[in-house]
Amino acid sequence: MSANGESPSDEGAADQFISGETEGGPTVEFYGGRGMSAFPIVFFILWAIVQTALWRIGDTGGLIVGILVGLILGMFFVRGNWQSYANTIFEGMTQPVAVTAIVAWIWAGMFAQLLQDGGFVGGLVWLADTAGVGAALFPAITFVLAAVFTTGIGTGYGSSVAFVGLFFPAGVLLGANPVLLFGAILSGAIFGDNLAPVSDTTIVSAVTQDADIGGVVASRFKYVIVAAVIAFVGYVVAGGMMGGLEIGAEAQEIFLESSEALGLVHVISMLAVIGAAVAGRHIVEAISWGIVIAIVFNLVFGLASLGEIVMFNAPEDAPLAPPFESLPILTIVEDPDAVGVTGSLMDGVAGFLELSILVLLIIGAAQIMIRGGAFEVLLEWSIENLATNVRNAELTMVGTAALINAIITINTAAEVAIGPYISKIGERFNLNGYRRANILDGQTAAMGYIFPWSGGVLAAYGAMQQLPGDYEWFEQSMVVTPIDVVPYVFQGWLLVAVFVVAALTGFGREYVTDRETEEVARV
């Protein structure tokens, strides 16, 4: 998820994510044993697969219904009082990891919408057209830029929201394949999520494995860059083989003619966010600076009016007196359905309300699985039956981390839950903290942006659903169904593959004795 933004050296900033421990909370007993506590989350995943893969419906509201039905049905398997079950749902929903994701989406949504309305997409189209960047190379270039941006700001969710809102329509208009382009954006988010020192997954993986953050980041670069180089080549090759959509020549020509270089002034807005994040500012503060600068640029350069940024649509019978009835952020409307608040800021927030509800419910269902014991049963079995030697131990770490992250779809929450078990397996074979943290975070970063029910995919898809309303030429048929992008998230699949190969061959393997104790101790 990568939405922290605190200074990596501040241990307190990391510890704020370690608040969902599996000990000390209520224990929920189920008919059929501990494994039945996984029923709500398994039911949701099956629902999501049927909805997205079989019926090809990428509707967030439908997924909300799926998790709600799973949670309700799960109550009927509870032994004794249902109160502990209900309390556990609330316990999960109030964990900081869930709120952190929501905050990142909302802030990033406002920022991306301001840049959209300020002509940044048009500036990108102008630049690509002027520089001769064709459809074939656009996905690969987008992957690199998304990777750099995410590494700078540390929030993969926020980056995917911004790039879908800005680079996706530009690439589609230029003729890039939309599914491949979507995969490139998610891949860039994975790269930065995995490598950024200010990423919350980086911090959590280091803290749970008793390793210092700087050493972890330095030691994991070799894994990330191998996957990234192959992924880049893959996007270049696939970009040349996969054609784009047929967009009306007239619409394309009109948009190209109206695109101008002035929109590129918002590159400064993006650099301001990166600079603030790299300087150790909280992600909310970093993106807030970007929002402020984007508003100033939109007003100063005439890219968007104050009314387009925020507009109060009041009913005609509103008791308004001068000078309030002539404010540039107020309109009087006759249609009662048009009454409300509109503009860039509101549009940026509104697109993520359903997703925020879904995330809270998923975290609640995951907490049921943890408190009910299914999570522990799975991991205990893998420790006892699979981790028989150091190679198998590392393969078990890769497999269990990937599986849990595929189930608990908010990556930081999954990492917090499985971190102690990764530590237990690694310590049994004397693997040092860097190696354990890298295996943990590699799977966490990858799996959070691959499957249709993953938090990163849902965040990006939520931003994409707003595009038909933002551009006249962008049709609903151009929206990519989440199930279609699964094979094209190259960085995710390759990162998992790199760690499988590393476990089999010993590439990068380090034991506690390979470094001085103080080097792998948490600072």
Short mmCIF file of C-alpha atoms in Angstrom, two decimals:
data_model
loop_
_atom_site.label_atom_id
_atom_site.label_comp_id
_atom_site.label_asym_id
_atom_site.label_seq_id
_atom_site.Cartn_x
_atom_site.Cartn_y
_atom_site.Cartn_z
CA MET A 1 0.00 0.00 0.00
CA SER A 2 2.83 2.33 0.78
CA ALA A 3 1.04 5.27 2.22
CA ASN A 4 3.16 6.11 5.22
CA GLY A 5 5.49 8.92 4.34
CA GLU A 6 7.16 9.23 7.74
CA SER A 7 10.91 9.35 8.05
CA PRO A 8 12.31 5.82 7.70
CA SER A 9 14.53 6.35 10.72
CA ASP A 10 11.57 7.07 12.97
CA GLU A 11 10.69 3.78 14.61
CA GLY A 12 7.47 5.23 15.97
CA ALA A 13 6.33 5.91 12.42
CA ALA A 14 6.77 2.26 11.59
CA ASP A 15 5.17 1.00 14.78
CA GLN A 16 1.90 2.73 14.00
CA PHE A 17 1.26 -0.03 11.47
CA ILE A 18 1.96 -2.83 13.92
CA SER A 19 -1.30 -2.43 15.79
CA GLY A 20 -3.22 -5.44 14.55
CA GLU A 21 -1.40 -8.11 16.51
CA THR A 22 -2.92 -11.55 16.60
CA GLU A 23 -2.46 -11.89 20.35
CA GLY A 24 -4.49 -10.56 23.22
CA GLY A 25 -7.75 -10.16 21.31
CA PRO A 26 -10.98 -12.13 21.44
CA THR A 27 -10.95 -15.70 20.22
CA VAL A 28 -13.87 -16.72 18.02
CA GLU A 29 -14.75 -20.43 17.94
CA PHE A 30 -16.40 -22.04 14.92
CA TYR A 31 -18.28 -25.25 14.23
CA GLY A 32 -15.99 -27.36 12.10
CA GLY A 33 -12.81 -26.07 13.72
CA ARG A 34 -10.48 -23.14 13.23
CA GLY A 35 -10.44 -23.50 9.47
CA MET A 36 -14.06 -22.33 9.27
CA SER A 37 -13.01 -18.84 10.33
CA ALA A 38 -11.72 -18.41 6.78
CA PHE A 39 -15.27 -18.80 5.41
CA PRO A 40 -16.10 -15.05 4.98
CA ILE A 41 -12.89 -14.19 3.13
CA VAL A 42 -12.97 -17.37 0.99
CA PHE A 43 -16.62 -16.72 0.12
CA PHE A 44 -15.67 -13.18 -0.93
CA ILE A 45 -12.81 -14.36 -3.14
CA LEU A 46 -15.07 -16.90 -4.86
CA TRP A 47 -17.70 -14.20 -5.33
CA ALA A 48 -15.07 -11.87 -6.80
CA ILE A 49 -13.82 -14.55 -9.19
CA VAL A 50 -17.34 -15.32 -10.43
CA GLN A 51 -18.24 -11.63 -10.74
CA THR A 52 -15.05 -10.48 -12.46
CA ALA A 53 -13.85 -13.56 -14.36
CA LEU A 54 -17.05 -15.40 -15.25
CA TRP A 55 -19.53 -12.55 -15.62
CA ARG A 56 -16.86 -9.89 -16.31
CA ILE A 57 -18.44 -7.31 -14.01
CA GLY A 58 -15.83 -5.03 -12.42
CA ASP A 59 -18.29 -3.34 -10.08
CA THR A 60 -17.03 -2.34 -6.63
CA GLY A 61 -20.57 -2.22 -5.26
CA GLY A 62 -21.01 -5.86 -6.22
CA LEU A 63 -17.87 -6.78 -4.31
CA ILE A 64 -19.22 -4.95 -1.25
CA VAL A 65 -22.33 -7.12 -1.42
CA GLY A 66 -20.11 -10.21 -1.70
CA ILE A 67 -18.09 -9.49 1.43
CA LEU A 68 -21.24 -8.52 3.36
CA VAL A 69 -22.97 -11.79 2.44
CA GLY A 70 -19.83 -13.72 3.42
CA LEU A 71 -19.67 -11.99 6.80
CA ILE A 72 -23.37 -12.61 7.49
CA LEU A 73 -23.19 -16.28 6.51
CA GLY A 74 -20.04 -16.69 8.60
CA MET A 75 -21.98 -15.88 11.75
CA PHE A 76 -23.99 -19.08 11.43
CA PHE A 77 -20.82 -21.13 11.90
CA VAL A 78 -19.90 -19.41 15.18
CA ARG A 79 -20.04 -21.47 18.36
CA GLY A 80 -21.76 -19.65 21.20
CA ASN A 81 -22.37 -15.91 21.37
CA TRP A 82 -22.14 -13.98 18.11
CA GLN A 83 -20.99 -10.86 19.94
CA SER A 84 -17.32 -11.79 19.79
CA TYR A 85 -17.66 -12.32 16.02
CA ALA A 86 -19.21 -8.87 15.56
CA ASN A 87 -16.63 -7.23 17.83
CA THR A 88 -13.82 -8.82 15.83
CA ILE A 89 -15.19 -7.33 12.61
CA PHE A 90 -15.13 -3.88 14.21
CA GLU A 91 -11.65 -4.56 15.57
CA GLY A 92 -10.35 -5.22 12.07
CA MET A 93 -12.16 -2.25 10.53
CA THR A 94 -10.60 0.17 13.02
CA GLN A 95 -7.00 -0.87 12.38
CA PRO A 96 -4.74 1.94 11.11
CA VAL A 97 -3.72 -0.01 7.99
CA ALA A 98 -7.25 0.26 6.59
CA VAL A 99 -7.54 3.98 7.29
CA THR A 100 -4.09 4.59 5.81
CA ALA A 101 -5.13 3.10 2.47
CA ILE A 102 -8.30 5.17 2.36
CA VAL A 103 -6.48 8.41 3.15
CA ALA A 104 -3.93 7.71 0.40
CA TRP A 105 -6.69 7.13 -2.16
CA ILE A 106 -8.64 10.25 -1.26
CA TRP A 107 -5.64 12.59 -1.31
CA ALA A 108 -4.25 11.05 -4.49
CA GLY A 109 -7.71 11.20 -6.09
CA MET A 110 -8.00 14.95 -5.47
CA PHE A 111 -4.47 15.55 -6.74
CA ALA A 112 -4.97 13.53 -9.93
CA GLN A 113 -8.31 15.21 -10.66
CA LEU A 114 -6.77 18.67 -10.33
CA LEU A 115 -4.05 17.72 -12.79
CA GLN A 116 -6.61 16.22 -15.18
CA ASP A 117 -8.76 19.34 -15.13
CA GLY A 118 -5.60 21.44 -15.48
CA GLY A 119 -4.72 19.92 -18.86
CA PHE A 120 -1.89 17.65 -17.79
CA VAL A 121 -3.18 14.81 -19.97
CA GLY A 122 -3.24 17.14 -22.94
CA GLY A 123 0.32 18.17 -22.15
CA LEU A 124 1.42 14.53 -22.08
CA VAL A 125 -0.26 13.90 -25.43
CA TRP A 126 1.42 16.99 -26.88
CA LEU A 127 4.82 15.88 -25.55
CA ALA A 128 4.47 12.31 -26.81
CA ASP A 129 3.27 13.49 -30.21
CA THR A 130 6.07 16.07 -30.51
CA ALA A 131 8.76 13.65 -29.34
CA GLY A 132 7.49 10.91 -31.62
CA VAL A 133 6.72 8.48 -28.80
CA GLY A 134 4.39 6.01 -30.42
CA ALA A 135 1.84 3.62 -29.04
CA ALA A 136 4.33 0.74 -28.92
CA LEU A 137 6.71 2.45 -26.48
CA PHE A 138 4.16 4.28 -24.36
CA PRO A 139 3.43 1.38 -21.92
CA ALA A 140 7.14 0.78 -21.29
CA ILE A 141 7.78 4.48 -20.68
CA THR A 142 4.74 4.66 -18.41
CA PHE A 143 6.11 1.73 -16.41
CA VAL A 144 9.41 3.53 -15.83
CA LEU A 145 7.77 6.84 -14.90
CA ALA A 146 5.28 5.16 -12.55
CA ALA A 147 8.15 3.26 -10.92
CA VAL A 148 10.14 6.46 -10.36
CA PHE A 149 7.11 8.37 -9.08
CA THR A 150 6.08 5.60 -6.68
CA THR A 151 9.62 5.17 -5.37
CA GLY A 152 9.69 8.88 -4.66
CA ILE A 153 6.36 9.28 -2.87
CA GLY A 154 6.17 5.79 -1.33
CA THR A 155 2.49 5.15 -2.02
CA GLY A 156 1.74 2.55 -4.68
CA TYR A 157 -2.00 3.02 -4.26
CA GLY A 158 -1.74 6.78 -4.71
CA SER A 159 0.57 6.39 -7.68
CA SER A 160 -1.73 3.95 -9.48
CA VAL A 161 -4.68 6.31 -8.95
CA ALA A 162 -2.73 9.28 -10.34
CA PHE A 163 -1.28 7.44 -13.34
CA VAL A 164 -4.58 5.86 -14.36
CA GLY A 165 -6.15 9.31 -14.27
CA LEU A 166 -3.33 10.99 -16.18
CA PHE A 167 -1.25 8.60 -18.28
CA PHE A 168 -3.95 6.03 -19.10
CA PRO A 169 -6.19 8.32 -21.20
CA ALA A 170 -3.14 9.84 -22.89
CA GLY A 171 -1.83 6.41 -23.86
CA VAL A 172 -5.21 5.16 -25.08
CA LEU A 173 -5.63 8.25 -27.25
CA LEU A 174 -2.17 7.71 -28.76
CA GLY A 175 -3.09 4.12 -29.65
CA ALA A 176 -1.49 2.07 -26.84
CA ASN A 177 -3.21 -1.13 -25.82
CA PRO A 178 -5.30 -0.25 -22.72
CA VAL A 179 -4.88 -3.61 -20.96
CA LEU A 180 -1.11 -3.51 -21.40
CA LEU A 181 -1.02 0.12 -20.29
CA PHE A 182 -3.02 -0.70 -17.16
CA GLY A 183 -0.59 -3.51 -16.37
CA ALA A 184 2.38 -1.17 -16.84
CA ILE A 185 0.93 1.32 -14.35
CA LEU A 186 0.36 -1.42 -11.76
CA SER A 187 3.86 -2.76 -12.38
CA GLY A 188 5.36 0.66 -11.75
CA ALA A 189 3.41 0.87 -8.49
CA ILE A 190 4.81 -2.53 -7.46
CA PHE A 191 8.38 -1.43 -8.17
CA GLY A 192 8.10 1.67 -6.00
CA ASP A 193 6.04 -0.04 -3.31
CA ASN A 194 8.78 -2.63 -2.94
CA LEU A 195 11.78 -0.31 -3.09
CA ALA A 196 10.77 3.05 -1.58
CA PRO A 197 12.35 3.69 1.85
CA VAL A 198 9.23 5.64 2.88
CA SER A 199 6.85 2.86 1.83
CA ASP A 200 4.87 1.43 4.72
CA THR A 201 5.44 -2.10 3.42
CA THR A 202 9.20 -1.46 3.42
CA ILE A 203 9.00 -0.19 6.98
CA VAL A 204 6.79 -3.03 8.22
CA SER A 205 8.88 -5.73 6.54
CA ALA A 206 12.03 -4.34 8.15
CA VAL A 207 10.52 -3.87 11.61
CA THR A 208 8.90 -7.32 11.76
CA GLN A 209 12.22 -8.95 10.81
CA ASP A 210 14.39 -6.87 13.18
CA ALA A 211 16.32 -5.24 10.34
CA ASP A 212 17.25 -1.64 9.63
CA ILE A 213 15.35 0.02 6.79
CA GLY A 214 18.38 1.41 4.95
CA GLY A 215 20.08 -1.98 4.82
CA VAL A 216 16.89 -3.68 3.71
CA VAL A 217 16.41 -1.26 0.80
CA ALA A 218 20.04 -1.59 -0.30
CA SER A 219 19.96 -5.38 -0.15
CA ARG A 220 16.70 -5.76 -2.09
CA PHE A 221 17.67 -3.64 -5.10
CA LYS A 222 19.20 -6.64 -6.89
CA TYR A 223 15.89 -8.54 -6.80
CA VAL A 224 13.77 -5.57 -7.88
CA ILE A 225 16.00 -4.48 -10.76
CA VAL A 226 16.20 -7.97 -12.29
CA ALA A 227 12.41 -8.15 -12.43
CA ALA A 228 12.15 -4.56 -13.68
CA VAL A 229 14.59 -4.97 -16.57
CA ILE A 230 12.76 -8.05 -17.83
CA ALA A 231 9.40 -6.33 -17.31
CA PHE A 232 10.56 -3.29 -19.30
CA VAL A 233 11.65 -5.47 -22.21
CA GLY A 234 8.34 -7.30 -21.95
CA TYR A 235 6.37 -4.07 -22.26
CA VAL A 236 8.45 -2.96 -25.25
CA VAL A 237 7.87 -6.27 -27.03
CA ALA A 238 4.20 -6.56 -26.08
CA GLY A 239 3.62 -2.92 -27.00
CA GLY A 240 4.76 -3.65 -30.53
CA MET A 241 2.56 -6.75 -30.80
CA MET A 242 -0.66 -5.61 -29.12
CA GLY A 243 -2.70 -3.00 -30.92
CA GLY A 244 -4.79 -0.28 -29.34
CA LEU A 245 -8.44 0.68 -29.63
CA GLU A 246 -10.04 2.30 -32.63
CA ILE A 247 -10.77 5.87 -31.59
CA GLY A 248 -12.66 8.05 -33.99
CA ALA A 249 -10.23 10.02 -36.15
CA GLU A 250 -12.26 13.18 -35.67
CA ALA A 251 -12.24 12.92 -31.87
CA GLN A 252 -8.56 12.08 -31.86
CA GLU A 253 -7.70 15.01 -34.11
CA ILE A 254 -9.75 17.47 -32.04
CA PHE A 255 -8.06 16.36 -28.82
CA LEU A 256 -4.60 16.49 -30.37
CA GLU A 257 -5.23 19.99 -31.68
CA SER A 258 -6.46 21.19 -28.30
CA SER A 259 -3.51 19.62 -26.46
CA GLU A 260 -0.86 22.12 -25.55
CA ALA A 261 2.43 22.22 -23.74
CA LEU A 262 1.12 24.51 -20.98
CA GLY A 263 -0.44 21.53 -19.18
CA LEU A 264 3.04 20.18 -18.59
CA VAL A 265 3.52 22.84 -15.92
CA HIS A 266 2.01 20.26 -13.59
CA VAL A 267 5.22 18.27 -13.82
CA ILE A 268 6.30 20.72 -11.13
CA SER A 269 3.28 19.70 -9.04
CA MET A 270 4.31 16.06 -9.26
CA LEU A 271 7.95 16.86 -8.50
CA ALA A 272 6.83 18.80 -5.44
CA VAL A 273 5.06 15.72 -4.11
CA ILE A 274 8.11 13.54 -4.76
CA GLY A 275 10.44 16.08 -3.19
CA ALA A 276 8.35 16.44 -0.05
CA ALA A 277 8.04 12.66 0.36
CA VAL A 278 11.76 12.05 -0.16
CA ALA A 279 12.45 14.79 2.41
CA GLY A 280 10.60 12.66 4.95
CA ARG A 281 7.28 14.50 5.00
CA HIS A 282 4.12 12.52 5.73
CA ILE A 283 2.35 11.42 2.56
CA VAL A 284 -0.69 13.54 3.46
CA GLU A 285 1.54 16.60 3.71
CA ALA A 286 3.44 15.72 0.54
CA ILE A 287 0.33 15.31 -1.60
CA SER A 288 -1.27 18.36 0.05
CA TRP A 289 1.64 20.46 -1.23
CA GLY A 290 1.01 19.03 -4.68
CA ILE A 291 -2.68 19.93 -4.41
CA VAL A 292 -1.92 23.50 -3.35
CA ILE A 293 0.61 24.02 -6.15
CA ALA A 294 -1.76 22.46 -8.72
CA ILE A 295 -4.57 24.81 -7.66
CA VAL A 296 -2.26 27.83 -7.93
CA PHE A 297 -1.05 26.79 -11.39
CA ASN A 298 -4.60 26.14 -12.61
CA LEU A 299 -5.69 29.62 -11.51
CA VAL A 300 -2.59 31.57 -12.51
CA PHE A 301 -2.26 30.02 -15.98
CA GLY A 302 -5.99 29.89 -16.63
CA LEU A 303 -6.01 26.09 -16.86
CA ALA A 304 -9.09 25.82 -14.65
CA SER A 305 -11.32 28.35 -12.92
CA LEU A 306 -12.07 28.52 -9.22
CA GLY A 307 -15.57 27.28 -9.97
CA GLU A 308 -14.18 24.22 -11.74
CA ILE A 309 -12.08 23.41 -8.67
CA VAL A 310 -15.00 23.72 -6.24
CA MET A 311 -18.56 24.76 -7.04
CA PHE A 312 -21.63 25.09 -4.79
CA ASN A 313 -24.82 24.50 -6.77
CA ALA A 314 -27.55 26.09 -4.69
CA PRO A 315 -31.34 25.82 -5.31
CA GLU A 316 -33.00 28.89 -6.81
CA ASP A 317 -35.03 29.48 -3.65
CA ALA A 318 -31.91 29.61 -1.44
CA PRO A 319 -32.05 32.68 0.86
CA LEU A 320 -28.97 34.38 -0.55
CA ALA A 321 -28.19 38.06 -0.30
CA PRO A 322 -25.47 40.12 -1.99
CA PRO A 323 -22.56 39.59 -2.32
CA PHE A 324 -22.95 35.85 -1.74
CA GLU A 325 -25.22 35.25 -4.71
CA SER A 326 -22.52 36.32 -7.18
CA LEU A 327 -19.53 34.40 -5.85
CA PRO A 328 -17.41 32.59 -8.53
CA ILE A 329 -17.87 29.31 -6.64
CA LEU A 330 -21.68 29.52 -6.54
CA THR A 331 -24.37 28.82 -9.11
CA ILE A 332 -28.16 28.93 -8.75
CA VAL A 333 -29.81 25.90 -10.38
CA GLU A 334 -33.43 25.13 -11.18
CA ASP A 335 -33.00 21.36 -11.32
CA PRO A 336 -33.15 19.90 -7.76
CA ASP A 337 -31.04 16.96 -8.93
CA ALA A 338 -28.21 19.37 -9.74
CA VAL A 339 -28.08 20.80 -6.21
CA GLY A 340 -24.84 19.90 -4.45
CA VAL A 341 -21.10 20.44 -4.43
CA THR A 342 -19.08 19.69 -7.58
CA GLY A 343 -15.63 20.38 -8.95
CA SER A 344 -12.19 18.79 -9.06
CA LEU A 345 -11.85 18.30 -5.33
CA MET A 346 -15.26 16.67 -4.93
CA ASP A 347 -14.82 14.49 -8.01
CA GLY A 348 -11.46 13.30 -6.72
CA VAL A 349 -12.98 12.19 -3.42
CA ALA A 350 -16.25 10.75 -4.68
CA GLY A 351 -14.67 8.04 -6.81
CA PHE A 352 -13.30 6.18 -3.79
CA LEU A 353 -16.21 6.10 -1.35
CA GLU A 354 -17.36 2.60 -2.35
CA LEU A 355 -13.80 1.32 -2.39
CA SER A 356 -13.22 2.68 1.12
CA ILE A 357 -16.21 0.74 2.43
CA LEU A 358 -15.01 -2.43 0.70
CA VAL A 359 -11.52 -2.15 2.20
CA LEU A 360 -12.89 -1.77 5.73
CA LEU A 361 -15.06 -4.86 5.32
CA ILE A 362 -12.21 -6.93 3.86
CA ILE A 363 -9.97 -6.05 6.81
CA GLY A 364 -12.82 -7.05 9.13
CA ALA A 365 -13.14 -10.43 7.41
CA ALA A 366 -9.38 -10.93 7.55
CA GLN A 367 -9.43 -10.26 11.28
CA ILE A 368 -12.08 -12.99 11.69
CA MET A 369 -9.72 -15.40 9.95
CA ILE A 370 -6.87 -14.37 12.25
CA ARG A 371 -8.83 -14.46 15.51
CA GLY A 372 -10.63 -17.65 14.57
CA GLY A 373 -7.39 -19.54 13.96
CA ALA A 374 -7.53 -20.41 10.24
CA PHE A 375 -4.56 -18.18 9.55
CA GLU A 376 -2.52 -19.87 12.27
CA VAL A 377 -3.51 -23.39 11.14
CA LEU A 378 -2.32 -22.69 7.60
CA LEU A 379 1.01 -21.26 8.69
CA GLU A 380 1.69 -23.87 11.38
CA TRP A 381 1.09 -26.64 8.84
CA SER A 382 3.47 -25.05 6.35
CA ILE A 383 6.16 -24.60 9.00
CA GLU A 384 5.98 -28.21 10.17
CA ASN A 385 5.53 -29.94 6.82
CA LEU A 386 7.24 -27.81 4.18
CA ALA A 387 10.15 -25.98 5.80
CA THR A 388 12.40 -29.05 6.12
CA ASN A 389 15.66 -27.44 4.95
CA VAL A 390 16.87 -23.97 4.13
CA ARG A 391 15.84 -24.09 0.48
CA ASN A 392 12.39 -25.45 1.30
CA ALA A 393 12.12 -22.94 4.13
CA GLU A 394 12.64 -20.04 1.74
CA LEU A 395 10.22 -21.53 -0.77
CA THR A 396 7.70 -21.87 2.08
CA MET A 397 8.26 -18.23 3.02
CA VAL A 398 7.70 -17.14 -0.58
CA GLY A 399 4.61 -19.33 -0.99
CA THR A 400 2.89 -18.49 2.28
CA ALA A 401 3.59 -14.77 1.96
CA ALA A 402 2.17 -14.79 -1.57
CA LEU A 403 -0.88 -16.82 -0.53
CA ILE A 404 -1.75 -14.67 2.48
CA ASN A 405 -1.34 -11.51 0.42
CA ALA A 406 -3.66 -12.96 -2.22
CA ILE A 407 -6.24 -13.59 0.51
CA ILE A 408 -5.83 -10.45 2.63
CA THR A 409 -5.97 -7.97 -0.19
CA ILE A 410 -4.63 -4.91 1.63
CA ASN A 411 -0.91 -5.54 1.48
CA THR A 412 0.22 -3.83 4.69
CA ALA A 413 -2.42 -5.69 6.71
CA ALA A 414 -1.26 -8.99 5.23
CA GLU A 415 2.36 -8.15 5.94
CA VAL A 416 1.61 -7.27 9.57
CA ALA A 417 -0.23 -10.56 10.01
CA ILE A 418 2.34 -12.88 8.43
CA GLY A 419 5.50 -11.07 9.51
CA PRO A 420 5.98 -13.00 12.78
CA TYR A 421 5.65 -16.34 10.97
CA ILE A 422 8.22 -15.37 8.34
CA SER A 423 10.53 -14.44 11.19
CA LYS A 424 9.92 -17.79 12.90
CA ILE A 425 10.72 -19.81 9.77
CA GLY A 426 13.79 -17.75 8.90
CA GLU A 427 15.24 -17.82 12.40
CA ARG A 428 14.93 -21.61 12.48
CA PHE A 429 17.47 -21.74 9.63
CA ASN A 430 19.54 -18.76 10.80
CA LEU A 431 18.52 -16.53 7.86
CA ASN A 432 19.25 -12.90 8.62
CA GLY A 433 16.73 -10.08 8.81
CA TYR A 434 17.52 -8.61 5.40
CA ARG A 435 16.81 -11.84 3.57
CA ARG A 436 13.59 -12.44 5.51
CA ALA A 437 12.37 -8.88 5.00
CA ASN A 438 13.08 -9.01 1.27
CA ILE A 439 11.19 -12.27 0.78
CA LEU A 440 8.26 -10.90 2.77
CA ASP A 441 8.03 -7.55 1.04
CA GLY A 442 8.59 -8.94 -2.46
CA GLN A 443 5.43 -11.03 -2.29
CA THR A 444 3.52 -8.31 -0.47
CA ALA A 445 4.27 -5.71 -3.13
CA ALA A 446 3.54 -8.09 -6.00
CA MET A 447 0.27 -9.63 -4.85
CA GLY A 448 -1.27 -6.32 -3.86
CA TYR A 449 -1.54 -5.29 -7.52
CA ILE A 450 -2.40 -8.42 -9.47
CA PHE A 451 -5.76 -9.97 -8.65
CA PRO A 452 -9.15 -8.31 -9.35
CA TRP A 453 -9.90 -8.11 -5.61
CA SER A 454 -6.49 -6.65 -4.68
CA GLY A 455 -6.45 -3.19 -3.13
CA GLY A 456 -4.11 -1.67 -5.71
CA VAL A 457 -6.13 -2.96 -8.65
CA LEU A 458 -9.42 -1.77 -7.15
CA ALA A 459 -7.99 1.69 -6.45
CA ALA A 460 -6.74 2.05 -10.02
CA TYR A 461 -9.98 0.65 -11.44
CA GLY A 462 -11.97 3.14 -9.37
CA ALA A 463 -10.00 5.98 -10.97
CA MET A 464 -10.51 4.47 -14.42
CA GLN A 465 -14.29 4.33 -14.01
CA GLN A 466 -14.33 8.13 -13.75
CA LEU A 467 -12.64 8.69 -17.11
CA PRO A 468 -15.78 8.41 -19.32
CA GLY A 469 -17.17 11.40 -17.43
CA ASP A 470 -13.93 13.36 -17.72
CA TYR A 471 -13.41 13.08 -21.50
CA GLU A 472 -16.08 13.11 -24.20
CA TRP A 473 -14.10 10.76 -26.42
CA PHE A 474 -13.48 8.19 -23.65
CA GLU A 475 -16.19 5.52 -23.91
CA GLN A 476 -17.21 3.00 -21.26
CA SER A 477 -15.97 0.19 -23.50
CA MET A 478 -12.43 1.53 -23.06
CA VAL A 479 -12.47 0.76 -19.32
CA VAL A 480 -10.38 -2.35 -18.62
CA THR A 481 -12.08 -5.10 -16.61
CA PRO A 482 -9.72 -6.02 -13.72
CA ILE A 483 -9.59 -9.72 -14.63
CA ASP A 484 -8.11 -8.86 -18.04
CA VAL A 485 -5.03 -7.16 -16.60
CA VAL A 486 -3.92 -10.10 -14.43
CA PRO A 487 -1.43 -11.63 -16.94
CA TYR A 488 0.06 -8.23 -17.86
CA VAL A 489 1.26 -7.09 -14.43
CA PHE A 490 4.76 -8.18 -15.45
CA GLN A 491 6.66 -6.72 -12.51
CA GLY A 492 4.45 -8.57 -10.03
CA TRP A 493 4.75 -11.99 -11.58
CA LEU A 494 8.46 -11.55 -12.28
CA LEU A 495 9.18 -10.41 -8.72
CA VAL A 496 7.61 -13.58 -7.35
CA ALA A 497 9.56 -15.63 -9.89
CA VAL A 498 12.83 -13.92 -8.92
CA PHE A 499 12.36 -14.96 -5.29
CA VAL A 500 11.44 -18.51 -6.25
CA VAL A 501 14.66 -18.74 -8.27
CA ALA A 502 16.59 -17.08 -5.42
CA ALA A 503 15.27 -19.69 -2.99
CA LEU A 504 16.16 -22.56 -5.33
CA THR A 505 19.63 -21.32 -6.23
CA GLY A 506 20.62 -19.45 -3.07
CA PHE A 507 21.03 -16.17 -4.96
CA GLY A 508 21.28 -13.37 -2.39
CA ARG A 509 20.89 -15.73 0.57
CA GLU A 510 22.46 -14.40 3.75
CA TYR A 511 22.74 -15.93 7.20
CA VAL A 512 23.00 -14.09 10.49
CA THR A 513 26.71 -14.88 10.62
CA ASP A 514 27.27 -13.21 7.23
CA ARG A 515 26.92 -9.78 8.82
CA GLU A 516 27.82 -8.27 12.14
CA THR A 517 24.94 -8.39 14.60
CA GLU A 518 24.65 -4.63 14.79
CA GLU A 519 24.22 -4.39 11.02
CA VAL A 520 21.01 -6.39 11.03
CA ALA A 521 19.65 -5.06 14.27
CA ARG A 522 16.71 -2.73 13.98
CA VAL A 523 17.61 0.90 14.45
#
